[in-house]
CSV table of C-alpha atoms and ligand atoms in Angstrom, one decimal:
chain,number,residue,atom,x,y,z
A,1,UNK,CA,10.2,4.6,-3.1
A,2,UNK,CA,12.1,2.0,-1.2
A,3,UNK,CA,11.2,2.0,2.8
A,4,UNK,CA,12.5,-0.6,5.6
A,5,UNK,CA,10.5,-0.7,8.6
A,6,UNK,CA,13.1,-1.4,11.3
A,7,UNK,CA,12.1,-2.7,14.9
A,8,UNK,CA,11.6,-5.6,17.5
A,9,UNK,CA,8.6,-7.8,16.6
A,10,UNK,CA,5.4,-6.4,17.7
A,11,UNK,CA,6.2,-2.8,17.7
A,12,UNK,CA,3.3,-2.4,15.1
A,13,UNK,CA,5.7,-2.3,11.6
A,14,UNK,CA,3.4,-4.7,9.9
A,15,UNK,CA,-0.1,-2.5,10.8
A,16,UNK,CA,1.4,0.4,9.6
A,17,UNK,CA,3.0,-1.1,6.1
A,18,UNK,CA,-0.7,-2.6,5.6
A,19,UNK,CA,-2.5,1.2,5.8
A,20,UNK,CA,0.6,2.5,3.6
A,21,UNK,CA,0.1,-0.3,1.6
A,22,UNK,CA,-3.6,0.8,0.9
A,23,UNK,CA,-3.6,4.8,1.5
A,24,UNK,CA,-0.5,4.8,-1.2
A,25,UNK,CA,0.0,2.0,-3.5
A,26,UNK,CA,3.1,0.6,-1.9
A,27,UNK,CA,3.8,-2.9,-1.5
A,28,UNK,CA,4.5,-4.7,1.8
A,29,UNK,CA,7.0,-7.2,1.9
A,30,UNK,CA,7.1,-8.6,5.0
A,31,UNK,CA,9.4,-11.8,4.7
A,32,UNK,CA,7.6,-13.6,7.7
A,33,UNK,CA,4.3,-13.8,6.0
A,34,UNK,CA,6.4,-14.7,3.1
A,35,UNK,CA,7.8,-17.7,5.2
A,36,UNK,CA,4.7,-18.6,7.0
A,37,UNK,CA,2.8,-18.9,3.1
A,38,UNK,CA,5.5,-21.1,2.4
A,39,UNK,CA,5.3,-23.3,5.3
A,40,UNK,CA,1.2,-23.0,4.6
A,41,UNK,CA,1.9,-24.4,1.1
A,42,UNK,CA,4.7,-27.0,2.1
A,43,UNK,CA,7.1,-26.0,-0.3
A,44,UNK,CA,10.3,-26.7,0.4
A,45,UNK,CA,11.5,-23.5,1.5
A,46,UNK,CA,8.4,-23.5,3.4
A,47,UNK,CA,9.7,-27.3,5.0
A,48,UNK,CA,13.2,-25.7,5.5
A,49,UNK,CA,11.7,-22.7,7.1
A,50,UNK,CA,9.0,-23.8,9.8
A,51,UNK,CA,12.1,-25.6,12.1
A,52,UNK,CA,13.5,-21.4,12.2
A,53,UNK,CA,10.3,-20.4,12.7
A,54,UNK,CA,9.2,-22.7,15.3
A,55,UNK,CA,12.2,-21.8,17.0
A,56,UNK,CA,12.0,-18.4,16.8
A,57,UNK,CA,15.7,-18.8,14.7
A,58,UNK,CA,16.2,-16.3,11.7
A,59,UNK,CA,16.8,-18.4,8.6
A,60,UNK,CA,20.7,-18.3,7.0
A,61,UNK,CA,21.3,-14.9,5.2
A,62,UNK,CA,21.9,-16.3,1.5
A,63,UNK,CA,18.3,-17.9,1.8
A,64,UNK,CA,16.4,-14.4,2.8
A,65,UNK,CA,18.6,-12.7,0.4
A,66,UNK,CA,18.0,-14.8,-2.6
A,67,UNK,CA,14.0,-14.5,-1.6
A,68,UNK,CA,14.4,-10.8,-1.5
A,69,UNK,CA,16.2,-10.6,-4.8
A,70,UNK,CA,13.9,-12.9,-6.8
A,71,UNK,CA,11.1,-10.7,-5.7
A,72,UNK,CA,12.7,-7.5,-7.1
A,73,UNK,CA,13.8,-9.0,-10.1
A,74,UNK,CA,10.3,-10.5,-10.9
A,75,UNK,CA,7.9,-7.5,-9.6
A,76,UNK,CA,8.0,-4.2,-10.5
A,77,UNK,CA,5.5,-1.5,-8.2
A,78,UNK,CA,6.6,1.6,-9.5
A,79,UNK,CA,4.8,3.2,-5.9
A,80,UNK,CA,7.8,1.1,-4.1
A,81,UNK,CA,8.2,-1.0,-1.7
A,82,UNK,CA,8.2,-1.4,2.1
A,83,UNK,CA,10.0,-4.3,3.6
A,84,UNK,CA,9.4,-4.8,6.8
A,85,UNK,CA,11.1,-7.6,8.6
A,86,UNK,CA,14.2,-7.7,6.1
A,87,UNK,CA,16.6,-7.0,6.4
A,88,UNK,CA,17.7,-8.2,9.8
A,89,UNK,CA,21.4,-8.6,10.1
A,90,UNK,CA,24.6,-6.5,9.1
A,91,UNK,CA,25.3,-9.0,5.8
A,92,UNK,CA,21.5,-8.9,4.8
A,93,UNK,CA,21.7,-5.1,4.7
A,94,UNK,CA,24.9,-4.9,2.8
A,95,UNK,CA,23.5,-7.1,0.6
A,96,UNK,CA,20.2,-5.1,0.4
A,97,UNK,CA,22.6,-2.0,-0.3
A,98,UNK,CA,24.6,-3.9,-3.4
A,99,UNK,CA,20.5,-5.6,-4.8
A,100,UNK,CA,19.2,-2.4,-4.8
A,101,UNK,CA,22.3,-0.5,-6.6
A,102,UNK,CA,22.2,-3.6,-9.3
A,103,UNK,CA,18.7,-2.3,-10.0
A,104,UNK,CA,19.2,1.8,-10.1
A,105,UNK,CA,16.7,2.2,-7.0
A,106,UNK,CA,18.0,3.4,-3.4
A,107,UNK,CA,16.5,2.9,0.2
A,108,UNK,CA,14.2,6.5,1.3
A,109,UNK,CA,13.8,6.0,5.0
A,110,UNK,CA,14.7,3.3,7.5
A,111,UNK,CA,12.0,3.6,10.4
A,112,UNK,CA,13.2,2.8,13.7
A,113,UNK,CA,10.2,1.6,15.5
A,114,UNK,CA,11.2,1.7,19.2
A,115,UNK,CA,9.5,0.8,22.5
A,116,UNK,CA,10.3,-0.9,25.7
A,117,UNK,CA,11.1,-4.1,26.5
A,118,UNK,CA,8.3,-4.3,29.3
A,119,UNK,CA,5.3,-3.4,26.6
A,120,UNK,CA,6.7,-5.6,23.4
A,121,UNK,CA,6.3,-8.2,25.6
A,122,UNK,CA,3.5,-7.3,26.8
A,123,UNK,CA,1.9,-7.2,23.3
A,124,UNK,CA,3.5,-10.2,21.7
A,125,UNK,CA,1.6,-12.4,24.2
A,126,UNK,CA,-1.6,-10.8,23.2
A,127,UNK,CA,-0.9,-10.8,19.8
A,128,UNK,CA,-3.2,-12.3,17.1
A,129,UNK,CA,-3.2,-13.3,13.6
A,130,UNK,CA,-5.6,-14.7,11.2
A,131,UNK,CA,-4.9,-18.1,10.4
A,132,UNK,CA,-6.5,-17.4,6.3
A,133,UNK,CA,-5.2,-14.2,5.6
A,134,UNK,CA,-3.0,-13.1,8.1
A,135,UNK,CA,-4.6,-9.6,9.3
A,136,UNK,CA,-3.0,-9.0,12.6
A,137,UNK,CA,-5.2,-8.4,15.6
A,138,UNK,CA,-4.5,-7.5,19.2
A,139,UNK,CA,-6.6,-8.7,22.4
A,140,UNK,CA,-5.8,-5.4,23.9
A,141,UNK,CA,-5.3,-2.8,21.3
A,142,UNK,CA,-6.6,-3.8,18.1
A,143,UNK,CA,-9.0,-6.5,19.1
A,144,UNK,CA,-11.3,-8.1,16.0
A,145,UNK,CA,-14.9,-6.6,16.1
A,146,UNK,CA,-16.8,-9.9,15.6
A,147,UNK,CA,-14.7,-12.5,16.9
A,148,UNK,CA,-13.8,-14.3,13.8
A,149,UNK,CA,-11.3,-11.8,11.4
A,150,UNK,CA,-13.2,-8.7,10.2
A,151,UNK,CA,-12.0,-9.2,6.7
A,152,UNK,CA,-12.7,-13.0,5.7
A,153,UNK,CA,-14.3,-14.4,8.3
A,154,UNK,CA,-11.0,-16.5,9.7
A,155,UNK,CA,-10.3,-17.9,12.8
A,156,UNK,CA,-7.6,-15.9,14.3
A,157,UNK,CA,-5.4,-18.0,16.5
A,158,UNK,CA,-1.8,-17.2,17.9
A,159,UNK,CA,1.5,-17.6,16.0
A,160,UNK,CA,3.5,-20.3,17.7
A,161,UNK,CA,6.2,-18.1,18.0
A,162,UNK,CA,4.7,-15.5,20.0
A,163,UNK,CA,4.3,-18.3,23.0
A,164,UNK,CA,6.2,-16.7,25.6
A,165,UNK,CA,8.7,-19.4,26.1
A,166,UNK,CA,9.6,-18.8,22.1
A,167,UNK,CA,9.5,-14.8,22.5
A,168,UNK,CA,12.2,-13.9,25.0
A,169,UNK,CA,14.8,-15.9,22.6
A,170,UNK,CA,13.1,-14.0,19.5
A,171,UNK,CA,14.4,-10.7,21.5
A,172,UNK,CA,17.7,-12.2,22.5
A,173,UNK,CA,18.2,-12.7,18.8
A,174,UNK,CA,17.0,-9.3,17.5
A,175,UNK,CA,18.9,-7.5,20.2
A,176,UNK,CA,22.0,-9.5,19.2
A,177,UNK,CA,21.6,-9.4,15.2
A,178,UNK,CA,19.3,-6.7,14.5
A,179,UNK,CA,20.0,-3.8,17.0
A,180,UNK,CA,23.7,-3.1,14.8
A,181,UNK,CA,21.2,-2.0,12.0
A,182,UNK,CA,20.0,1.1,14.1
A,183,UNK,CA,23.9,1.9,14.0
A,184,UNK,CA,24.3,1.0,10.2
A,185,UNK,CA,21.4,3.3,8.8
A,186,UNK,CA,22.6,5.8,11.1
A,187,UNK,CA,25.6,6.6,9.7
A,188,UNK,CA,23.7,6.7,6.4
A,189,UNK,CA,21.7,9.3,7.5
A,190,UNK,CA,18.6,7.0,6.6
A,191,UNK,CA,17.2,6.7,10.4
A,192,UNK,CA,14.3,8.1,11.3
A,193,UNK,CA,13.1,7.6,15.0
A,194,UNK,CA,9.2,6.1,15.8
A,195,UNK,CA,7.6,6.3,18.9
A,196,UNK,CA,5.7,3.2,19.2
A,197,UNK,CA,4.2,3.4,22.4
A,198,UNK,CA,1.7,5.7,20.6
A,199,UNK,CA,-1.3,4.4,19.2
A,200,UNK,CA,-1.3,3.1,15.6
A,201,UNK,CA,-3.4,6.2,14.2
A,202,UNK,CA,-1.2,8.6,15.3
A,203,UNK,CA,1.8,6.8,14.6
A,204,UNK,CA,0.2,7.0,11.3
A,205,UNK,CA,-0.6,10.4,10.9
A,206,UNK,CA,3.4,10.9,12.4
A,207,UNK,CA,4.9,8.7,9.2
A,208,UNK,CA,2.1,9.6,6.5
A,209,UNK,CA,4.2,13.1,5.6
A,210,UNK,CA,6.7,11.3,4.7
A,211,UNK,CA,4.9,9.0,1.8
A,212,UNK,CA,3.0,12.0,1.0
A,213,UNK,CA,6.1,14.5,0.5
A,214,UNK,CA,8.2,10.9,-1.7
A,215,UNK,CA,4.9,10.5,-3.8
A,216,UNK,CA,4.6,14.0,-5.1
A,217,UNK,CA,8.5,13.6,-6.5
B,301,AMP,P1,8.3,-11.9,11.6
B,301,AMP,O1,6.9,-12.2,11.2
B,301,AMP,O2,8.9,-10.8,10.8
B,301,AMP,O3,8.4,-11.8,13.1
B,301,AMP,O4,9.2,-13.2,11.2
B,301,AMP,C1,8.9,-14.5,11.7
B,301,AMP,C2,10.1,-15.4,11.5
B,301,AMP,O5,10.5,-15.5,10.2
B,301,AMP,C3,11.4,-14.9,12.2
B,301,AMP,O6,11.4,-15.2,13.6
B,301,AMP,C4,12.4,-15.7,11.4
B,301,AMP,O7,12.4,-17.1,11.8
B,301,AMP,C5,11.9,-15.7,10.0
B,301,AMP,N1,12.4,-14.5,9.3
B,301,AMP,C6,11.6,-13.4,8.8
B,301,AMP,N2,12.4,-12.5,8.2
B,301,AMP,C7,13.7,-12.9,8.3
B,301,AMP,C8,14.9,-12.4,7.9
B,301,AMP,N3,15.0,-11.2,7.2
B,301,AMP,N4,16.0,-13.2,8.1
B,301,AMP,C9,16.0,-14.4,8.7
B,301,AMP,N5,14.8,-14.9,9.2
B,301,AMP,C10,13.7,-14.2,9.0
């Protein structure tokens, strides 16, 4: 099963791939923690990327959908795939559309994961990540328990680009470039509507009937 998780950073898309990822054998393919492994590695994409990232600029379509193609070509979960943060303009999703034909699969569900302005904000100041394996964390609602990440120990800092100087342009951009995808998988009758001022377990329990129904196929 192909699923795009659709949605202004920090609406919760990456928590919720992560327990798909484990409750159902899918794989997450967030393209920022793609980047951010490359910049972590200096490779070159990784050197080309990290002025973007720093910037909070989205890096030129052919480059994302080259990366996104050279992952479906070389992997092959038979569970599916979740891709969330890609793709994020009109010409990444058309070109998503033609990948995906090129390899006999088709997208599920697009999940729209939608919340104010006012609270996004709110949590993309107090957002955290672990700086070894990239768990996310949250100082208000998904805090770590020990201070250090719960999973390896890591020392969870804060992404550059949720500073708040960097964060208002990241919304200007996704509001500008990403919004028209709500429109897009619309008229495909792909959309399905989130609620993500919920909390992320009943979010989950929401979504999960969705997997479940797609797995039993
Ligand atoms: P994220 O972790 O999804 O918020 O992505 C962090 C940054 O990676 C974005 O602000 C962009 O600079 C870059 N990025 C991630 N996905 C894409 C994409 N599909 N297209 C262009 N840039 C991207």
């Amino acid at each position: 099963m192909i699923v795009v998780f659709l949605g202004a950073p920090g609406t919760g898309k990456g928590s919720q791939a992560k327990i798909l990822e484990k409750e159902f054998g899918l794989s997450q393919v967030s393209t920022g923690e793609m980047l951010r492994g490359e910049i972590k590695k200096s490779t070159e994409l990784g050197k080309l990327a990290s002025s973007y990232l720093d910037k909070g600029e989205l890096l030129p379509n052919e480059v994302m959908i080259r990366m996104i193609e050279n992952l479906l070509i070389s992997t092959d979960n038979q569970a599916g795939y979740i891709f969330d943060g890609f793709p994020r303009t009109l010409e990444q999703a058309e070109a998503f559309d033609n990948l995906l034909k090129k390899i006999s699969k088709s997208l599920d569900y697009v999940l729209y994961f939608h919340t104010s302005r006012e609270s996004l904000i709110k949590r993309l100041i107090s957002r955290r990540i672990c700086s070894n394996c990239g768990k996310d964390y949250n100082l208000i609602v998904n805090p770590s328990l020990t201070g250090v990440c719960d999973l390896c120990n890591g020392v969870i800092v804060q992404r550059d680009d949720d500073k708040e100087e960097v964060i208002n342009h990241r919304m200007a951009i996704y509001e500008q470039l990403t919004q028209p995808l709500i429109n897009y998988y619309t008229l495909q009758d792909k959309l399905k509507i989130i609620d993500s001022e919920k909390t992320i377990s009943d979010i989950y329990e929401e979504i999960k009937p969705m997997f479940v129904k797609k797995s039993r196929e």
